[in-house]
Amino acid sequence: MLDACAELLDEVGYDGLSTTRIAERADVAIGSVYQFFPDKRAISQALTRRNVELFVARVGRRFISEEYGGWWDAVDAIIDEYVEMHRSVPGFKSLRFGDAVDLNLLDAGTDNNTVIAGRLRGLLLKEFGMADSERLDTSILVAVEGGDAVLKLAFRRDPDGDPEIIAEAKTLVRSYLSRQLRDFNASASRAAPGARSGS
């Protein structure tokens, strides 16, 4: 049913989606759809969650299988996975991480990009040993919001993503996070015991 929903989203969009169409495409009785999903929003929500899990898994696999010079290369890999999913995963370009339907589709109390930022934060903390802090949380959220906005522009300009704009998205996110982490590390050094005495 989720696969059928994804295919239909690409063909008719969210407005043209219906539980009846999903049942017909999945070749199941409409009652089978309602057994799991009360309406098209619920099935779109389930598909969005699957997209998030797939995205995080794909990024995680890249982190394991590829060598990075630092977190900045990981940022490029994260953006590359988003772009590849937009191009190749059915339903993703229509739904992305749910923002095309509802900014709170993933979690009623938290907007979708905050959920995504939290997942990416976990990956970066695990792989690159960044110091956990509220400031890091805010910085990653702002980077996700900024990168997301520029990537949307890339796909508005070109259905496959304008390469120049995608490159600019990488530059934007890397530059912003570099400055934030540099400022954070400088503040941490000044606050450390003995920092003024040079010990």
Coordinates of C-alpha atoms in Angstrom, one line a residue:
M1 CA 0.0 0.0 0.0
L2 CA 2.9 2.4 0.8
D3 CA 4.4 1.6 -2.6
A4 CA 1.1 2.3 -4.3
C5 CA 0.8 5.6 -2.4
A6 CA 4.3 6.6 -3.5
E7 CA 3.6 5.8 -7.2
L8 CA 0.3 7.7 -7.1
L9 CA 1.9 10.8 -5.5
D10 CA 4.3 11.1 -8.4
E11 CA 1.5 10.7 -10.9
V12 CA -1.4 12.7 -9.4
G13 CA 0.1 14.6 -6.5
Y14 CA -1.3 14.8 -2.9
D15 CA -4.5 16.6 -4.0
G16 CA -5.3 13.8 -6.4
L17 CA -4.5 11.0 -4.0
S18 CA -7.3 9.0 -2.4
T19 CA -7.7 5.8 -0.4
T20 CA -9.8 4.4 -3.2
R21 CA -7.0 5.0 -5.7
I22 CA -4.4 3.5 -3.3
A23 CA -6.5 0.4 -2.9
E24 CA -7.0 0.0 -6.7
R25 CA -3.3 0.4 -7.3
A26 CA -2.3 -1.9 -4.5
D27 CA -4.9 -4.4 -5.7
V28 CA -6.5 -4.7 -2.3
A29 CA -10.0 -4.2 -0.9
I30 CA -10.7 -0.7 0.4
G31 CA -11.4 -2.3 3.7
S32 CA -7.8 -3.5 3.9
V33 CA -6.6 0.1 3.5
Y34 CA -8.9 1.3 6.3
Q35 CA -7.7 -1.5 8.5
F36 CA -4.3 0.2 8.7
F37 CA -4.9 3.8 7.6
P38 CA -8.0 5.9 8.4
D39 CA -7.4 8.4 5.5
K40 CA -4.8 9.5 2.9
R41 CA -3.0 11.7 5.5
A42 CA -2.3 8.7 7.6
I43 CA -0.9 6.7 4.8
S44 CA 1.2 9.7 3.6
Q45 CA 2.5 10.0 7.2
A46 CA 3.5 6.3 7.1
L47 CA 5.3 6.8 3.8
T48 CA 7.1 9.9 5.1
R49 CA 8.3 7.9 8.1
R50 CA 9.6 5.2 5.8
N51 CA 11.4 7.9 3.7
V52 CA 13.0 9.3 6.8
E53 CA 14.2 5.8 7.9
L54 CA 15.5 5.1 4.4
F55 CA 17.3 8.5 4.3
V56 CA 19.0 8.0 7.6
A57 CA 19.9 4.4 6.7
R58 CA 21.4 5.4 3.4
V59 CA 23.4 8.2 5.0
G60 CA 24.6 5.8 7.8
R61 CA 25.7 3.3 5.2
R62 CA 27.8 5.9 3.5
F63 CA 29.3 7.0 6.8
I64 CA 30.4 3.3 7.3
S65 CA 31.6 2.6 3.8
E66 CA 33.3 5.9 2.8
E67 CA 36.3 7.7 4.3
Y68 CA 35.7 11.4 5.1
G69 CA 38.3 14.0 5.8
G70 CA 35.9 15.5 8.4
W71 CA 32.3 16.4 9.1
W72 CA 32.2 18.8 6.1
D73 CA 32.5 15.9 3.7
A74 CA 29.7 14.2 5.6
V75 CA 27.6 17.2 5.0
D76 CA 28.1 16.8 1.2
A77 CA 27.2 13.1 1.5
I78 CA 24.0 14.0 3.4
I79 CA 23.0 16.4 0.6
D80 CA 23.9 14.0 -2.1
E81 CA 21.6 11.3 -0.5
Y82 CA 18.8 13.8 -0.4
V83 CA 19.3 14.7 -4.0
E84 CA 19.5 11.0 -5.1
M85 CA 16.3 10.1 -3.2
H86 CA 14.5 13.1 -4.8
R87 CA 15.6 11.7 -8.2
S88 CA 15.0 8.0 -7.7
V89 CA 12.7 7.1 -4.8
P90 CA 9.0 7.0 -5.8
G91 CA 6.9 9.5 -4.0
F92 CA 9.8 11.4 -2.4
K93 CA 9.8 14.4 -4.7
S94 CA 6.1 14.9 -4.0
L95 CA 6.2 14.3 -0.3
R96 CA 9.9 14.8 0.7
F97 CA 9.9 14.6 4.5
G98 CA 6.2 15.5 4.7
D99 CA 6.6 19.3 4.4
A100 CA 4.7 19.2 1.1
V101 CA 1.6 18.0 3.0
D102 CA 1.9 19.2 6.6
L103 CA 4.8 20.8 8.5
N104 CA 3.9 18.6 11.5
L105 CA 3.4 15.3 9.6
L106 CA 6.1 13.4 11.3
D107 CA 5.3 14.5 14.8
A108 CA 2.3 16.5 16.1
G109 CA 4.4 18.5 18.5
T110 CA 7.5 19.1 16.3
D111 CA 7.9 20.4 12.8
N112 CA 9.4 18.0 10.2
N113 CA 12.8 19.6 9.8
T114 CA 13.4 19.6 13.5
V115 CA 12.8 15.8 13.4
I116 CA 15.2 15.5 10.5
A117 CA 17.8 17.7 12.2
G118 CA 17.6 15.5 15.3
R119 CA 18.3 12.4 13.3
L120 CA 21.3 14.0 11.5
R121 CA 22.6 15.4 14.8
G122 CA 22.7 11.9 16.1
L123 CA 24.7 10.6 13.1
L124 CA 27.2 13.5 13.3
L125 CA 27.7 13.1 17.1
K126 CA 28.2 9.4 16.7
E127 CA 30.6 9.5 13.7
F128 CA 32.6 12.7 14.4
G129 CA 32.5 13.2 18.1
M130 CA 31.1 16.7 18.1
A131 CA 30.4 18.1 21.6
D132 CA 26.7 17.8 22.3
S133 CA 25.0 21.1 23.3
E134 CA 21.9 23.1 22.8
R135 CA 23.9 25.4 20.5
L136 CA 24.8 22.4 18.3
D137 CA 21.1 21.5 18.1
T138 CA 20.2 25.0 17.0
S139 CA 23.1 25.2 14.5
I140 CA 22.1 21.9 12.9
L141 CA 18.4 22.9 12.7
V142 CA 19.3 26.2 11.0
A143 CA 21.6 24.4 8.6
V144 CA 18.8 21.9 7.8
E145 CA 16.3 24.7 7.2
G146 CA 18.7 26.7 5.1
G147 CA 19.9 23.7 3.0
D148 CA 16.3 22.5 2.5
A149 CA 15.2 25.9 1.2
V150 CA 18.1 26.1 -1.3
L151 CA 17.6 22.5 -2.4
K152 CA 13.9 23.2 -3.1
L153 CA 15.0 26.1 -5.3
A154 CA 17.3 23.6 -7.2
F155 CA 14.4 21.3 -7.9
R156 CA 12.1 24.2 -8.9
R157 CA 14.7 25.2 -11.5
D158 CA 15.3 21.7 -12.8
P159 CA 13.3 18.5 -12.2
D160 CA 16.6 16.7 -11.6
G161 CA 18.0 19.4 -9.4
D162 CA 20.1 22.3 -10.8
P163 CA 23.7 21.3 -10.2
E164 CA 24.9 24.8 -9.6
I165 CA 22.2 25.4 -6.9
I166 CA 22.9 22.1 -5.3
A167 CA 26.6 23.0 -5.1
E168 CA 25.6 26.4 -3.5
A169 CA 23.5 24.5 -0.9
K170 CA 26.6 22.5 0.1
T171 CA 28.6 25.7 0.3
L172 CA 26.0 27.4 2.4
V173 CA 25.6 24.6 4.9
R174 CA 29.4 24.0 5.2
S175 CA 30.2 27.6 5.6
Y176 CA 27.5 28.2 8.2
L177 CA 28.4 25.1 10.3
S178 CA 32.1 25.9 10.1
R179 CA 31.6 29.3 11.6
Q180 CA 29.2 28.0 14.3
L181 CA 31.6 25.2 15.3
R182 CA 34.6 27.6 15.3
D183 CA 32.8 30.1 17.5
F184 CA 31.6 27.3 19.8
N185 CA 35.1 25.9 20.2
A186 CA 36.5 29.3 20.9
S187 CA 33.9 29.9 23.5
A188 CA 34.6 26.5 25.1
S189 CA 38.3 27.3 25.2
R190 CA 37.8 30.6 26.9
A191 CA 35.4 29.0 29.4
A192 CA 37.8 26.2 30.3
P193 CA 39.5 26.3 33.7
G194 CA 42.9 27.8 33.4
A195 CA 42.3 29.1 29.9
R196 CA 43.3 32.7 30.9
S197 CA 46.5 31.5 32.5
G198 CA 47.5 29.6 29.4
S199 CA 47.5 26.2 31.3

